[in-house]
Coordinates of C-alpha atoms in Angstrom, one line a residue:
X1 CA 9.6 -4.2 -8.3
X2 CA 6.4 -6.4 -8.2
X3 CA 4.0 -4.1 -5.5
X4 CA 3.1 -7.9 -3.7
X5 CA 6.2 -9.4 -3.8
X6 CA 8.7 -6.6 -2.6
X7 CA 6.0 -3.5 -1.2
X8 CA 8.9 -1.4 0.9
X9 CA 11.2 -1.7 -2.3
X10 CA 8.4 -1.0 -4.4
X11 CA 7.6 2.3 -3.0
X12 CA 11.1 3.5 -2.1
X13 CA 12.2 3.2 -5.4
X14 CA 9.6 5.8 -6.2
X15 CA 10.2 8.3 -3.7
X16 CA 14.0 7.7 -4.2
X17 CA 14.0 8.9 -7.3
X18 CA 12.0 11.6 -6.6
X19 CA 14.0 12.9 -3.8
X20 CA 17.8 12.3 -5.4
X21 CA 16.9 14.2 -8.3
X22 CA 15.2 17.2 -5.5
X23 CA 18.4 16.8 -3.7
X24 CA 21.1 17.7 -6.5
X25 CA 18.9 20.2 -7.5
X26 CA 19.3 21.5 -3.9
X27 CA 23.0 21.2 -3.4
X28 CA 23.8 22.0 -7.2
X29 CA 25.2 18.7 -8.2
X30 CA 25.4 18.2 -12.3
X31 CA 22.0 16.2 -13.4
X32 CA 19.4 15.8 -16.0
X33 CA 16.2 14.2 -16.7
X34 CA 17.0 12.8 -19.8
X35 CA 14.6 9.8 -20.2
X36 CA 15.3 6.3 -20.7
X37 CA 14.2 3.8 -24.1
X38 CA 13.9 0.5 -22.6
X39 CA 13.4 -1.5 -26.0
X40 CA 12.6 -4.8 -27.0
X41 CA 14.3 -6.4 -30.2
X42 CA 12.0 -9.7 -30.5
X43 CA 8.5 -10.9 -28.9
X44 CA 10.1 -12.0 -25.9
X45 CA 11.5 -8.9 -24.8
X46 CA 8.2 -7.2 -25.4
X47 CA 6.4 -9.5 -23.2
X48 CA 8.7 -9.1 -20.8
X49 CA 8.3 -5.2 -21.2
X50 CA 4.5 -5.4 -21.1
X51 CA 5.4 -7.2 -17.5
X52 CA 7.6 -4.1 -16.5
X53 CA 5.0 -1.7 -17.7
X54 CA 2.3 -3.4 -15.5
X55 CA 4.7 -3.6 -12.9
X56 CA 5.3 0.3 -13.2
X57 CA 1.8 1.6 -13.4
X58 CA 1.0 -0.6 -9.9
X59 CA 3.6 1.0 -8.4
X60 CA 2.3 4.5 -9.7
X61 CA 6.1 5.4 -11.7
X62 CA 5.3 8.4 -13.1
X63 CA 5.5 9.3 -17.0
X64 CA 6.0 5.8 -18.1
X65 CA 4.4 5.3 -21.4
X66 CA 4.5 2.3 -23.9
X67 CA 5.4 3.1 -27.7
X68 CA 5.7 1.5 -30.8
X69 CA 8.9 1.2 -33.1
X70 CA 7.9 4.4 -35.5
X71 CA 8.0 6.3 -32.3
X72 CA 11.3 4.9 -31.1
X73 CA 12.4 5.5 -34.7
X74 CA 11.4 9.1 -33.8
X75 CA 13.2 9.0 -30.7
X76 CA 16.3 7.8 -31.8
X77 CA 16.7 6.5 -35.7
X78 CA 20.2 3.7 -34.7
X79 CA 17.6 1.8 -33.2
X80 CA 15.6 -1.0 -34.2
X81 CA 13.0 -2.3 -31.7
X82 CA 9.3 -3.8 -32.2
X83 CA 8.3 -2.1 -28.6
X84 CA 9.9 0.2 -26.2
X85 CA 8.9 2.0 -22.5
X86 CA 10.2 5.3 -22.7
X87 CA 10.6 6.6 -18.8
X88 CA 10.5 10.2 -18.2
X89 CA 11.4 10.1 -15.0
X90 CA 15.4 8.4 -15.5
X91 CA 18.6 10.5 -16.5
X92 CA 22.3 11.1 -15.6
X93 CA 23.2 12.1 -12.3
X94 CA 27.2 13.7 -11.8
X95 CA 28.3 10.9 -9.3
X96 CA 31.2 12.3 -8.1
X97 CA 29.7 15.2 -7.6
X98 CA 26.9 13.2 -5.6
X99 CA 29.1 11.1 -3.3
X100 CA 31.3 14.0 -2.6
X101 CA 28.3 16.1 -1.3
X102 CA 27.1 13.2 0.6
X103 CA 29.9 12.3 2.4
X104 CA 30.6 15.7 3.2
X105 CA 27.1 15.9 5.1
X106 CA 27.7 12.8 6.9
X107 CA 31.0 14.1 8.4
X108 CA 29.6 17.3 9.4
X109 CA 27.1 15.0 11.4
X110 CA 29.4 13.6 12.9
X111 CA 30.6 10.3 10.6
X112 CA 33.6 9.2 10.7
X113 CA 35.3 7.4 7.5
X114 CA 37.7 4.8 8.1
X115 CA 39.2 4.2 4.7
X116 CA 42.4 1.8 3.8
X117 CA 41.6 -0.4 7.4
X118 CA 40.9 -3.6 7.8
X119 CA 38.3 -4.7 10.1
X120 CA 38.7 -8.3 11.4
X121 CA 36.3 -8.5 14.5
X122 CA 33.2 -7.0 15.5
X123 CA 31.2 -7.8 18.5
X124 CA 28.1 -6.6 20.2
X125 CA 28.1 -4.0 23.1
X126 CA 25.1 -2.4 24.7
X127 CA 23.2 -1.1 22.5
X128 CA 25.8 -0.8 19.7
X129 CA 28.7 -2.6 18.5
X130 CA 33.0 -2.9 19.4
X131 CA 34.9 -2.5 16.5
X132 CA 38.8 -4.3 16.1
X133 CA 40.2 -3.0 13.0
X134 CA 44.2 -2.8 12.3
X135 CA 45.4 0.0 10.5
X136 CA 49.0 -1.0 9.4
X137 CA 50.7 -2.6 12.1
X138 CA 48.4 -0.9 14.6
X139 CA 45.0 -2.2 16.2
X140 CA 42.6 0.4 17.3
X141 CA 39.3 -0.7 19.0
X142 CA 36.3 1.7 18.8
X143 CA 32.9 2.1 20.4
X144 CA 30.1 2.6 17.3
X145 CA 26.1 2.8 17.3
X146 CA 25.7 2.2 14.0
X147 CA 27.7 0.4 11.5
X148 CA 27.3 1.3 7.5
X149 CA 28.9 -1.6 5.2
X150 CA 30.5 -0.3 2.5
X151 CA 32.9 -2.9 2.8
X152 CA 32.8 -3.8 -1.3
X153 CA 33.9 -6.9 -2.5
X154 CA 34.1 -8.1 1.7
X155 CA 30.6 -6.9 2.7
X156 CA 29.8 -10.5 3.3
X157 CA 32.7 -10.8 6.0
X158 CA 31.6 -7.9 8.1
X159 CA 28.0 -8.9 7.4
X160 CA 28.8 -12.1 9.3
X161 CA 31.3 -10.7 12.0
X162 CA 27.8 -8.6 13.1
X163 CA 25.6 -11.5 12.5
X164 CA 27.2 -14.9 12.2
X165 CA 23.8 -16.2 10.8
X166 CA 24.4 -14.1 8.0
X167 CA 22.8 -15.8 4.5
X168 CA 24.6 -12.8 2.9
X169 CA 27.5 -14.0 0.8
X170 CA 29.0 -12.4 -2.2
X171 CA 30.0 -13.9 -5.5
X172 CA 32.6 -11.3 -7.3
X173 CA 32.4 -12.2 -11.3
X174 CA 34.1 -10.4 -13.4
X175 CA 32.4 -7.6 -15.5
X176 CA 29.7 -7.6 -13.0

């Protein structure tokens, strides 16, 4: 992400990486550093690579490096490119395996996961919010701090019910 443009997004995404791959490593979750080509068929997509790659060494990505098509020839022979970036620092993570571990943790401190509910009002209260949800034919009504949208295809929905200014809005297309 450009450095001046998006700083806090710029350096997360850094650090992120850093500390996902520290974490699995921690709590033994299938991963591997495999690298990543990014390649570019035609001028165009070099000079939009050459953008990346300056956008990467601003941001201080580490083992980023800029190679020509012999190398990528070396790297892997299917593929025909004028340019590449090979990234050191990308590679495969077990998702399951990740989520599973994560949501564990949050329950043990103290999350709560309402799956299969609907939520259809939330209002402000104190210092945290009341939540309506209907589970079924039933309505329960909870007291929350925080609120973590995983909502999916209606995050924009509960987005507004917590902020009715909400720009947020979603725009499902298919294969996306």
């Amino acid at each position: 992400y450009p450095k001046k443009a998006e700083p806090l997004k710029a350096k997360l995404c850094v650090e992120g990486n850093e500390m996902l791959y520290r974490f699995c490593a921690e709590h033994n979750i299938p991963h591997k550093k495999t690298g990543k080509l990014l390649v570019a068929t035609d001028m165009l997509e070099e000079e939009y690579l050459e953008d990346v790659y300056r956008i990467a060494v601003e941001n201080q990505v580490p083992g980023v490096e800029t190679i020509d098509d012999n190398k990528v020839t070396q790297y892997e022979p299917n593929v025909k490119a004028v340019y590449a970036l090979y990234v050191l620092t990308s590679g495969i993570i077990e998702s399951t395996g990740l989520v599973d571990k994560l949501y564990r943790l949050a329950e043990s401190y103290g999350a709560i996961f309402l799956v299969g509910n609907e939520v259809f009002e939330i209002e402000p209260e104190g210092k945290g919010f009341k939540v309506k949800i209907r589970s079924g034919t039933e309505v329960e009504i909870f007291k929350t701090r925080i609120i973590i949208n995983a909502a999916g295809l209606y995050s924009d929905n509960i987005a507004r019910m917590v902020n009715p200014e909400s720009s947020y809005w979603m725009d499902p297309v298919k294969g996306e």
